[in-house]
């Protein structure tokens, strides 16, 4: 008899259920006896012993279902070694629950923060396999994370819808796209949606260059401009501020997010009417797209194979369309950003898309 635990941790995304289904279907198909325990709401369930025994029925009909049947929560890694409000040692508690259930492995479906905790548990001696979940696609060591393409579809649809109304009114439109500290989602959705300006955290923007791009379109007879702006986009001028000055600026909480600051700057300097759209959490919602269903199924099967090989302490990724096992200690704590010289960015610039850096 083999016993495994599953948990989904951090912000949810599409294809979490599909991934768990892939793992369990492949394990069930290859083992005579299997018990699967699902921890409720991520590491929280593992700390406080909140779990349930899952049956094959739980994994049926969930390939296309968004969200996560186990629930999820954020359990910040930075405080994982601090006792909870009642003095409980969280890491010890997780270990105890793992041993109490006599688990042979814990499968963690999570993003960067969850991966650090997975690595810690692995270093503490538990058998852990991590699967890369996030709409941000920012996990080092894998070309792709599940959830990303589903979110690209939704963000692109938002930009598509904005295009028709933007054209009718001759306005400037900003669509603020999720992605935390990286610009993958904005880059892909921006290109797919035909945005005229794409602003991402990796390329700090200069407001004058953004205005130039808008002006260029106006002068060439295009009455409207669509900007795809990452929620983490930064203004080059802000990077020049000292830590103290930046903190002071942020404390003022003048704008709810970067899109609003940018809109204000455009209005002040050009008088242009600007409208903002923030698709927000819709980008994490709904059914996984076919690509994510296929990817998550492949990752799930590859995770099951790693288990059958007793190969633990690994993240299952995909590189050049092949599933791979990356040591958790190599990936944990690293962010996959859009590097300088990225080919996709270069191609976008060839199309005349502005990244607000004045570089063409
Ligand atoms: O990491 C996924 C993500 O959706 C980011 O793109 C975004 O910055 C963040 O989570 C939002 O987190 P929350 O759901 O906690 O508001």
PDB file of N, CA, C and O in Angstrom, residues 143-215:
ATOM      1  N   UNK A 143       9.992  25.788 -18.694  1.00  0.00           N
ATOM      2  CA  UNK A 143       9.610  26.736 -19.748  1.00  0.00           C
ATOM      3  C   UNK A 143       8.208  27.284 -19.484  1.00  0.00           C
ATOM      4  O   UNK A 143       7.916  28.413 -19.833  1.00  0.00           O
ATOM      5  N   UNK A 144       7.392  26.452 -18.889  1.00  0.00           N
ATOM      6  CA  UNK A 144       5.979  26.813 -18.760  1.00  0.00           C
ATOM      7  C   UNK A 144       5.400  26.350 -17.424  1.00  0.00           C
ATOM      8  O   UNK A 144       5.782  25.289 -16.936  1.00  0.00           O
ATOM      9  N   UNK A 145       4.520  27.159 -16.876  1.00  0.00           N
ATOM     10  CA  UNK A 145       3.789  26.741 -15.672  1.00  0.00           C
ATOM     11  C   UNK A 145       2.333  26.533 -16.088  1.00  0.00           C
ATOM     12  O   UNK A 145       1.861  27.200 -17.019  1.00  0.00           O
ATOM     13  N   UNK A 146       1.626  25.633 -15.415  1.00  0.00           N
ATOM     14  CA  UNK A 146       0.213  25.487 -15.804  1.00  0.00           C
ATOM     15  C   UNK A 146      -0.591  26.649 -15.214  1.00  0.00           C
ATOM     16  O   UNK A 146      -0.275  27.152 -14.154  1.00  0.00           O
ATOM     17  N   UNK A 147      -1.569  27.080 -15.981  1.00  0.00           N
ATOM     18  CA  UNK A 147      -2.351  28.269 -15.605  1.00  0.00           C
ATOM     19  C   UNK A 147      -2.001  29.450 -16.503  1.00  0.00           C
ATOM     20  O   UNK A 147      -2.852  30.296 -16.791  1.00  0.00           O
ATOM     21  N   UNK A 148      -0.760  29.475 -16.962  1.00  0.00           N
ATOM     22  CA  UNK A 148      -0.296  30.644 -17.718  1.00  0.00           C
ATOM     23  C   UNK A 148      -1.119  30.870 -18.988  1.00  0.00           C
ATOM     24  O   UNK A 148      -1.660  31.953 -19.209  1.00  0.00           O
ATOM     25  N   UNK A 149      -1.231  29.835 -19.825  1.00  0.00           N
ATOM     26  CA  UNK A 149      -1.911  30.062 -21.105  1.00  0.00           C
ATOM     27  C   UNK A 149      -3.402  30.346 -20.942  1.00  0.00           C
ATOM     28  O   UNK A 149      -3.972  31.096 -21.742  1.00  0.00           O
ATOM     29  N   UNK A 150      -4.015  29.777 -19.908  1.00  0.00           N
ATOM     30  CA  UNK A 150      -5.431  30.088 -19.669  1.00  0.00           C
ATOM     31  C   UNK A 150      -5.568  31.570 -19.344  1.00  0.00           C
ATOM     32  O   UNK A 150      -6.489  32.249 -19.815  1.00  0.00           O
ATOM     33  N   UNK A 151      -4.631  32.076 -18.544  1.00  0.00           N
ATOM     34  CA  UNK A 151      -4.667  33.494 -18.173  1.00  0.00           C
ATOM     35  C   UNK A 151      -4.344  34.380 -19.376  1.00  0.00           C
ATOM     36  O   UNK A 151      -4.933  35.459 -19.537  1.00  0.00           O
ATOM     37  N   UNK A 152      -3.439  33.920 -20.232  1.00  0.00           N
ATOM     38  CA  UNK A 152      -3.133  34.685 -21.455  1.00  0.00           C
ATOM     39  C   UNK A 152      -4.421  34.844 -22.278  1.00  0.00           C
ATOM     40  O   UNK A 152      -4.729  35.925 -22.774  1.00  0.00           O
ATOM     41  N   UNK A 153      -5.184  33.748 -22.372  1.00  0.00           N
ATOM     42  CA  UNK A 153      -6.446  33.813 -23.142  1.00  0.00           C
ATOM     43  C   UNK A 153      -7.375  34.884 -22.587  1.00  0.00           C
ATOM     44  O   UNK A 153      -7.971  35.662 -23.331  1.00  0.00           O
ATOM     45  N   UNK A 154      -7.500  34.907 -21.262  1.00  0.00           N
ATOM     46  CA  UNK A 154      -8.455  35.842 -20.643  1.00  0.00           C
ATOM     47  C   UNK A 154      -7.972  37.289 -20.778  1.00  0.00           C
ATOM     48  O   UNK A 154      -8.742  38.192 -21.135  1.00  0.00           O
ATOM     49  N   UNK A 155      -6.684  37.499 -20.527  1.00  0.00           N
ATOM     50  CA  UNK A 155      -6.151  38.867 -20.646  1.00  0.00           C
ATOM     51  C   UNK A 155      -6.242  39.341 -22.096  1.00  0.00           C
ATOM     52  O   UNK A 155      -6.540  40.513 -22.365  1.00  0.00           O
ATOM     53  N   UNK A 156      -6.012  38.422 -23.034  1.00  0.00           N
ATOM     54  CA  UNK A 156      -6.089  38.790 -24.459  1.00  0.00           C
ATOM     55  C   UNK A 156      -7.519  39.175 -24.831  1.00  0.00           C
ATOM     56  O   UNK A 156      -7.748  40.151 -25.551  1.00  0.00           O
ATOM     57  N   UNK A 157      -8.463  38.396 -24.301  1.00  0.00           N
ATOM     58  CA  UNK A 157      -9.864  38.698 -24.592  1.00  0.00           C
ATOM     59  C   UNK A 157     -10.230  40.084 -24.083  1.00  0.00           C
ATOM     60  O   UNK A 157     -10.957  40.829 -24.739  1.00  0.00           O
ATOM     61  N   UNK A 158      -9.689  40.433 -22.913  1.00  0.00           N
ATOM     62  CA  UNK A 158      -9.960  41.761 -22.348  1.00  0.00           C
ATOM     63  C   UNK A 158      -9.417  42.839 -23.296  1.00  0.00           C
ATOM     64  O   UNK A 158     -10.100  43.832 -23.587  1.00  0.00           O
ATOM     65  N   UNK A 159      -8.205  42.628 -23.802  1.00  0.00           N
ATOM     66  CA  UNK A 159      -7.616  43.621 -24.713  1.00  0.00           C
ATOM     67  C   UNK A 159      -8.419  43.678 -26.024  1.00  0.00           C
ATOM     68  O   UNK A 159      -8.686  44.754 -26.554  1.00  0.00           O
ATOM     69  N   UNK A 160      -8.846  42.499 -26.505  1.00  0.00           N
ATOM     70  CA  UNK A 160      -9.666  42.452 -27.730  1.00  0.00           C
ATOM     71  C   UNK A 160     -10.934  43.291 -27.577  1.00  0.00           C
ATOM     72  O   UNK A 160     -11.296  44.068 -28.467  1.00  0.00           O
ATOM     73  N   UNK A 161     -11.595  43.104 -26.454  1.00  0.00           N
ATOM     74  CA  UNK A 161     -12.855  43.834 -26.237  1.00  0.00           C
ATOM     75  C   UNK A 161     -12.600  45.334 -26.172  1.00  0.00           C
ATOM     76  O   UNK A 161     -13.385  46.135 -26.680  1.00  0.00           O
ATOM     77  N   UNK A 162     -11.520  45.707 -25.528  1.00  0.00           N
ATOM     78  CA  UNK A 162     -11.187  47.127 -25.397  1.00  0.00           C
ATOM     79  C   UNK A 162     -10.935  47.746 -26.781  1.00  0.00           C
ATOM     80  O   UNK A 162     -11.313  48.895 -27.021  1.00  0.00           O
ATOM     81  N   UNK A 163     -10.340  46.984 -27.671  1.00  0.00           N
ATOM     82  CA  UNK A 163     -10.003  47.520 -28.988  1.00  0.00           C
ATOM     83  C   UNK A 163     -11.199  48.147 -29.714  1.00  0.00           C
ATOM     84  O   UNK A 163     -11.080  49.231 -30.270  1.00  0.00           O
ATOM     85  N   UNK A 164     -12.326  47.443 -29.693  1.00  0.00           N
ATOM     86  CA  UNK A 164     -13.456  47.969 -30.472  1.00  0.00           C
ATOM     87  C   UNK A 164     -13.975  49.274 -29.872  1.00  0.00           C
ATOM     88  O   UNK A 164     -14.233  50.238 -30.591  1.00  0.00           O
ATOM     89  N   UNK A 165     -14.083  49.316 -28.554  1.00  0.00           N
ATOM     90  CA  UNK A 165     -14.606  50.553 -27.951  1.00  0.00           C
ATOM     91  C   UNK A 165     -13.574  51.677 -28.037  1.00  0.00           C
ATOM     92  O   UNK A 165     -13.921  52.840 -28.227  1.00  0.00           O
ATOM     93  N   UNK A 166     -12.295  51.323 -27.930  1.00  0.00           N
ATOM     94  CA  UNK A 166     -11.240  52.345 -28.021  1.00  0.00           C
ATOM     95  C   UNK A 166     -11.285  53.016 -29.393  1.00  0.00           C
ATOM     96  O   UNK A 166     -11.186  54.237 -29.511  1.00  0.00           O
ATOM     97  N   UNK A 167     -11.496  52.215 -30.413  1.00  0.00           N
ATOM     98  CA  UNK A 167     -11.514  52.743 -31.779  1.00  0.00           C
ATOM     99  C   UNK A 167     -12.722  53.662 -31.994  1.00  0.00           C
ATOM    100  O   UNK A 167     -12.633  54.661 -32.705  1.00  0.00           O
ATOM    101  N   UNK A 168     -13.839  53.343 -31.362  1.00  0.00           N
ATOM    102  CA  UNK A 168     -15.043  54.160 -31.554  1.00  0.00           C
ATOM    103  C   UNK A 168     -14.925  55.532 -30.902  1.00  0.00           C
ATOM    104  O   UNK A 168     -15.570  56.478 -31.320  1.00  0.00           O
ATOM    105  N   UNK A 169     -14.151  55.620 -29.845  1.00  0.00           N
ATOM    106  CA  UNK A 169     -14.129  56.875 -29.076  1.00  0.00           C
ATOM    107  C   UNK A 169     -12.837  57.681 -29.162  1.00  0.00           C
ATOM    108  O   UNK A 169     -12.702  58.694 -28.490  1.00  0.00           O
ATOM    109  N   UNK A 170     -11.858  57.190 -29.885  1.00  0.00           N
ATOM    110  CA  UNK A 170     -10.576  57.897 -29.953  1.00  0.00           C
ATOM    111  C   UNK A 170      -9.991  58.181 -28.565  1.00  0.00           C
ATOM    112  O   UNK A 170      -9.692  59.317 -28.213  1.00  0.00           O
ATOM    113  N   UNK A 171      -9.863  57.152 -27.808  1.00  0.00           N
ATOM    114  CA  UNK A 171      -9.336  57.329 -26.454  1.00  0.00           C
ATOM    115  C   UNK A 171      -8.072  56.522 -26.262  1.00  0.00           C
ATOM    116  O   UNK A 171      -7.744  55.640 -27.054  1.00  0.00           O
ATOM    117  N   UNK A 172      -7.417  56.787 -25.140  1.00  0.00           N
ATOM    118  CA  UNK A 172      -6.284  55.942 -24.730  1.00  0.00           C
ATOM    119  C   UNK A 172      -6.826  54.961 -23.697  1.00  0.00           C
ATOM    120  O   UNK A 172      -7.527  55.373 -22.761  1.00  0.00           O
ATOM    121  N   UNK A 173      -6.526  53.687 -23.899  1.00  0.00           N
ATOM    122  CA  UNK A 173      -6.992  52.677 -22.956  1.00  0.00           C
ATOM    123  C   UNK A 173      -5.812  51.943 -22.328  1.00  0.00           C
ATOM    124  O   UNK A 173      -4.874  51.564 -23.030  1.00  0.00           O
ATOM    125  N   UNK A 174      -5.909  51.745 -21.028  1.00  0.00           N
ATOM    126  CA  UNK A 174      -4.882  50.952 -20.332  1.00  0.00           C
ATOM    127  C   UNK A 174      -5.535  49.671 -19.828  1.00  0.00           C
ATOM    128  O   UNK A 174      -6.552  49.730 -19.133  1.00  0.00           O
ATOM    129  N   UNK A 175      -4.960  48.538 -20.186  1.00  0.00           N
ATOM    130  CA  UNK A 175      -5.426  47.273 -19.609  1.00  0.00           C
ATOM    131  C   UNK A 175      -4.321  46.797 -18.670  1.00  0.00           C
ATOM    132  O   UNK A 175      -3.192  46.567 -19.096  1.00  0.00           O
ATOM    133  N   UNK A 176      -4.652  46.705 -17.388  1.00  0.00           N
ATOM    134  CA  UNK A 176      -3.633  46.278 -16.405  1.00  0.00           C
ATOM    135  C   UNK A 176      -3.703  44.763 -16.234  1.00  0.00           C
ATOM    136  O   UNK A 176      -4.745  44.204 -15.885  1.00  0.00           O
ATOM    137  N   UNK A 177      -2.570  44.137 -16.482  1.00  0.00           N
ATOM    138  CA  UNK A 177      -2.509  42.673 -16.506  1.00  0.00           C
ATOM    139  C   UNK A 177      -1.753  42.174 -15.271  1.00  0.00           C
ATOM    140  O   UNK A 177      -0.776  42.794 -14.834  1.00  0.00           O
ATOM    141  N   UNK A 178      -2.188  41.034 -14.733  1.00  0.00           N
ATOM    142  CA  UNK A 178      -1.502  40.454 -13.564  1.00  0.00           C
ATOM    143  C   UNK A 178      -0.115  39.932 -13.951  1.00  0.00           C
ATOM    144  O   UNK A 178       0.299  40.019 -15.102  1.00  0.00           O
ATOM    145  N   UNK A 179       0.576  39.344 -12.993  1.00  0.00           N
ATOM    146  CA  UNK A 179       1.900  38.789 -13.292  1.00  0.00           C
ATOM    147  C   UNK A 179       2.898  39.002 -12.184  1.00  0.00           C
ATOM    148  O   UNK A 179       4.065  38.627 -12.310  1.00  0.00           O
ATOM    149  N   UNK A 180       2.436  39.688 -11.110  1.00  0.00           N
ATOM    150  CA  UNK A 180       3.292  39.953  -9.960  1.00  0.00           C
ATOM    151  C   UNK A 180       4.549  40.702 -10.390  1.00  0.00           C
ATOM    152  O   UNK A 180       4.418  41.765 -10.974  1.00  0.00           O
ATOM    153  N   UNK A 181       5.760  40.109 -10.190  1.00  0.00           N
ATOM    154  CA  UNK A 181       6.964  40.894 -10.468  1.00  0.00           C
ATOM    155  C   UNK A 181       7.522  40.688 -11.873  1.00  0.00           C
ATOM    156  O   UNK A 181       8.592  41.171 -12.197  1.00  0.00           O
ATOM    157  N   UNK A 182       6.817  39.900 -12.700  1.00  0.00           N
ATOM    158  CA  UNK A 182       7.351  39.615 -14.033  1.00  0.00           C
ATOM    159  C   UNK A 182       6.321  39.967 -15.120  1.00  0.00           C
ATOM    160  O   UNK A 182       5.136  40.111 -14.845  1.00  0.00           O
ATOM    161  N   UNK A 183       6.807  40.061 -16.359  1.00  0.00           N
ATOM    162  CA  UNK A 183       5.945  40.560 -17.436  1.00  0.00           C
ATOM    163  C   UNK A 183       5.496  39.540 -18.460  1.00  0.00           C
ATOM    164  O   UNK A 183       4.944  39.912 -19.500  1.00  0.00           O
ATOM    165  N   UNK A 184       5.663  38.234 -18.172  1.00  0.00           N
ATOM    166  CA  UNK A 184       5.328  37.220 -19.186  1.00  0.00           C
ATOM    167  C   UNK A 184       3.885  37.326 -19.659  1.00  0.00           C
ATOM    168  O   UNK A 184       3.594  37.316 -20.859  1.00  0.00           O
ATOM    169  N   UNK A 185       2.965  37.425 -18.702  1.00  0.00           N
ATOM    170  CA  UNK A 185       1.538  37.444 -19.046  1.00  0.00           C
ATOM    171  C   UNK A 185       1.209  38.683 -19.882  1.00  0.00           C
ATOM    172  O   UNK A 185       0.485  38.601 -20.880  1.00  0.00           O
ATOM    173  N   UNK A 186       1.769  39.810 -19.506  1.00  0.00           N
ATOM    174  CA  UNK A 186       1.498  41.058 -20.237  1.00  0.00           C
ATOM    175  C   UNK A 186       2.115  40.991 -21.635  1.00  0.00           C
ATOM    176  O   UNK A 186       1.510  41.433 -22.612  1.00  0.00           O
ATOM    177  N   UNK A 187       3.314  40.429 -21.714  1.00  0.00           N
ATOM    178  CA  UNK A 187       3.991  40.335 -23.016  1.00  0.00           C
ATOM    179  C   UNK A 187       3.170  39.484 -23.985  1.00  0.00           C
ATOM    180  O   UNK A 187       2.874  39.892 -25.108  1.00  0.00           O
ATOM    181  N   UNK A 188       2.778  38.291 -23.537  1.00  0.00           N
ATOM    182  CA  UNK A 188       2.035  37.386 -24.426  1.00  0.00           C
ATOM    183  C   UNK A 188       0.645  37.941 -24.763  1.00  0.00           C
ATOM    184  O   UNK A 188       0.239  37.942 -25.920  1.00  0.00           O
ATOM    185  N   UNK A 189      -0.067  38.421 -23.744  1.00  0.00           N
ATOM    186  CA  UNK A 189      -1.422  38.934 -23.999  1.00  0.00           C
ATOM    187  C   UNK A 189      -1.346  40.229 -24.802  1.00  0.00           C
ATOM    188  O   UNK A 189      -2.181  40.471 -25.680  1.00  0.00           O
ATOM    189  N   UNK A 190      -0.343  41.030 -24.510  1.00  0.00           N
ATOM    190  CA  UNK A 190      -0.174  42.299 -25.224  1.00  0.00           C
ATOM    191  C   UNK A 190       0.043  42.060 -26.708  1.00  0.00           C
ATOM    192  O   UNK A 190      -0.578  42.703 -27.562  1.00  0.00           O
ATOM    193  N   UNK A 191       0.901  41.124 -27.028  1.00  0.00           N
ATOM    194  CA  UNK A 191       1.170  40.827 -28.444  1.00  0.00           C
ATOM    195  C   UNK A 191      -0.074  40.189 -29.076  1.00  0.00           C
ATOM    196  O   UNK A 191      -0.486  40.557 -30.168  1.00  0.00           O
ATOM    197  N   UNK A 192      -0.645  39.202 -28.361  1.00  0.00           N
ATOM    198  CA  UNK A 192      -1.809  38.495 -28.920  1.00  0.00           C
ATOM    199  C   UNK A 192      -2.992  39.442 -29.116  1.00  0.00           C
ATOM    200  O   UNK A 192      -3.800  39.250 -30.018  1.00  0.00           O
ATOM    201  N   UNK A 193      -3.095  40.458 -28.264  1.00  0.00           N
ATOM    202  CA  UNK A 193      -4.215  41.390 -28.355  1.00  0.00           C
ATOM    203  C   UNK A 193      -3.901  42.608 -29.217  1.00  0.00           C
ATOM    204  O   UNK A 193      -4.727  43.494 -29.361  1.00  0.00           O
ATOM    205  N   UNK A 194      -2.697  42.674 -29.740  1.00  0.00           N
ATOM    206  CA  UNK A 194      -2.338  43.801 -30.618  1.00  0.00           C
ATOM    207  C   UNK A 194      -2.186  45.122 -29.889  1.00  0.00           C
ATOM    208  O   UNK A 194      -2.524  46.185 -30.425  1.00  0.00           O
ATOM    209  N   UNK A 195      -1.678  45.081 -28.660  1.00  0.00           N
ATOM    210  CA  UNK A 195      -1.478  46.335 -27.911  1.00  0.00           C
ATOM    211  C   UNK A 195      -0.408  47.184 -28.600  1.00  0.00           C
ATOM    212  O   UNK A 195       0.505  46.655 -29.235  1.00  0.00           O
ATOM    213  N   UNK A 196      -0.543  48.496 -28.466  1.00  0.00           N
ATOM    214  CA  UNK A 196       0.421  49.407 -29.103  1.00  0.00           C
ATOM    215  C   UNK A 196       1.606  49.684 -28.193  1.00  0.00           C
ATOM    216  O   UNK A 196       2.704  49.973 -28.657  1.00  0.00           O
ATOM    217  N   UNK A 197       1.354  49.615 -26.902  1.00  0.00           N
ATOM    218  CA  UNK A 197       2.410  49.848 -25.905  1.00  0.00           C
ATOM    219  C   UNK A 197       2.328  48.707 -24.897  1.00  0.00           C
ATOM    220  O   UNK A 197       1.232  48.330 -24.470  1.00  0.00           O
ATOM    221  N   UNK A 198       3.479  48.146 -24.550  1.00  0.00           N
ATOM    222  CA  UNK A 198       3.517  47.072 -23.548  1.00  0.00           C
ATOM    223  C   UNK A 198       4.521  47.479 -22.477  1.00  0.00           C
ATOM    224  O   UNK A 198       5.692  47.731 -22.788  1.00  0.00           O
ATOM    225  N   UNK A 199       4.056  47.563 -21.248  1.00  0.00           N
ATOM    226  CA  UNK A 199       4.975  47.951 -20.167  1.00  0.00           C
ATOM    227  C   UNK A 199       5.105  46.790 -19.179  1.00  0.00           C
ATOM    228  O   UNK A 199       4.103  46.277 -18.668  1.00  0.00           O
ATOM    229  N   UNK A 200       6.344  46.383 -18.938  1.00  0.00           N
ATOM    230  CA  UNK A 200       6.594  45.225 -18.061  1.00  0.00           C
ATOM    231  C   UNK A 200       7.645  45.586 -17.008  1.00  0.00           C
ATOM    232  O   UNK A 200       8.471  46.479 -17.237  1.00  0.00           O
ATOM    233  N   UNK A 201       7.645  44.882 -15.888  1.00  0.00           N
ATOM    234  CA  UNK A 201       8.578  45.220 -14.798  1.00  0.00           C
ATOM    235  C   UNK A 201      10.046  45.154 -15.220  1.00  0.00           C
ATOM    236  O   UNK A 201      10.863  45.923 -14.723  1.00  0.00           O
ATOM    237  N   UNK A 202      10.357  44.239 -16.127  1.00  0.00           N
ATOM    238  CA  UNK A 202      11.762  44.036 -16.507  1.00  0.00           C
ATOM    239  C   UNK A 202      12.319  45.184 -17.337  1.00  0.00           C
ATOM    240  O   UNK A 202      13.535  45.323 -17.464  1.00  0.00           O
ATOM    241  N   UNK A 203      11.424  45.988 -17.938  1.00  0.00           N
ATOM    242  CA  UNK A 203      11.886  47.136 -18.750  1.00  0.00           C
ATOM    243  C   UNK A 203      11.238  48.401 -18.170  1.00  0.00           C
ATOM    244  O   UNK A 203      10.085  48.727 -18.506  1.00  0.00           O
ATOM    245  N   UNK A 204      11.946  49.088 -17.285  1.00  0.00           N
ATOM    246  CA  UNK A 204      11.352  50.285 -16.678  1.00  0.00           C
ATOM    247  C   UNK A 204      10.967  51.295 -17.770  1.00  0.00           C
ATOM    248  O   UNK A 204      11.711  51.488 -18.728  1.00  0.00           O
ATOM    249  N   UNK A 205       9.785  51.879 -17.619  1.00  0.00           N
ATOM    250  CA  UNK A 205       9.315  52.798 -18.675  1.00  0.00           C
ATOM    251  C   UNK A 205       9.626  54.255 -18.330  1.00  0.00           C
ATOM    252  O   UNK A 205       9.723  54.627 -17.167  1.00  0.00           O
ATOM    253  N   UNK A 206       9.809  55.038 -19.398  1.00  0.00           N
ATOM    254  CA  UNK A 206       9.959  56.490 -19.231  1.00  0.00           C
ATOM    255  C   UNK A 206       8.665  57.110 -19.731  1.00  0.00           C
ATOM    256  O   UNK A 206       8.257  56.835 -20.870  1.00  0.00           O
ATOM    257  N   UNK A 207       8.078  57.943 -18.932  1.00  0.00           N
ATOM    258  CA  UNK A 207       6.771  58.483 -19.305  1.00  0.00           C
ATOM    259  C   UNK A 207       6.834  59.231 -20.648  1.00  0.00           C
ATOM    260  O   UNK A 207       5.932  59.127 -21.477  1.00  0.00           O
ATOM    261  N   UNK A 208       7.947  59.935 -20.894  1.00  0.00           N
ATOM    262  CA  UNK A 208       8.051  60.682 -22.167  1.00  0.00           C
ATOM    263  C   UNK A 208       8.008  59.751 -23.372  1.00  0.00           C
ATOM    264  O   UNK A 208       7.469  60.094 -24.421  1.00  0.00           O
ATOM    265  N   UNK A 209       8.602  58.580 -23.213  1.00  0.00           N
ATOM    266  CA  UNK A 209       8.616  57.620 -24.327  1.00  0.00           C
ATOM    267  C   UNK A 209       7.218  57.043 -24.564  1.00  0.00           C
ATOM    268  O   UNK A 209       6.823  56.782 -25.700  1.00  0.00           O
ATOM    269  N   UNK A 210       6.485  56.857 -23.492  1.00  0.00           N
ATOM    270  CA  UNK A 210       5.103  56.376 -23.618  1.00  0.00           C
ATOM    271  C   UNK A 210       4.277  57.443 -24.346  1.00  0.00           C
ATOM    272  O   UNK A 210       3.502  57.138 -25.270  1.00  0.00           O
ATOM    273  N   UNK A 211       4.478  58.701 -23.951  1.00  0.00           N
ATOM    274  CA  UNK A 211       3.728  59.792 -24.588  1.00  0.00           C
ATOM    275  C   UNK A 211       4.091  59.906 -26.068  1.00  0.00           C
ATOM    276  O   UNK A 211       3.229  60.134 -26.916  1.00  0.00           O
ATOM    277  N   UNK A 212       5.376  59.705 -26.359  1.00  0.00           N
ATOM    278  CA  UNK A 212       5.825  59.741 -27.763  1.00  0.00           C
ATOM    279  C   UNK A 212       5.102  58.683 -28.589  1.00  0.00           C
ATOM    280  O   UNK A 212       4.689  58.938 -29.721  1.00  0.00           O
ATOM    281  N   UNK A 213       4.962  57.482 -28.003  1.00  0.00           N
ATOM    282  CA  UNK A 213       4.296  56.391 -28.727  1.00  0.00           C
ATOM    283  C   UNK A 213       2.839  56.744 -29.004  1.00  0.00           C
ATOM    284  O   UNK A 213       2.316  56.480 -30.102  1.00  0.00           O
ATOM    285  N   UNK A 214       2.187  57.369 -28.027  1.00  0.00           N
ATOM    286  CA  UNK A 214       0.780  57.758 -28.211  1.00  0.00           C
ATOM    287  C   UNK A 214       0.700  58.834 -29.294  1.00  0.00           C
ATOM    288  O   UNK A 214      -0.123  58.777 -30.216  1.00  0.00           O
ATOM    289  N   UNK A 215       1.609  59.797 -29.195  1.00  0.00           N
ATOM    290  CA  UNK A 215       1.632  60.907 -30.140  1.00  0.00           C
ATOM    291  C   UNK A 215       1.885  60.403 -31.578  1.00  0.00           C
ATOM    292  O   UNK A 215       1.262  60.860 -32.529  1.00  0.00           O
TER     293      UNK A 215
END
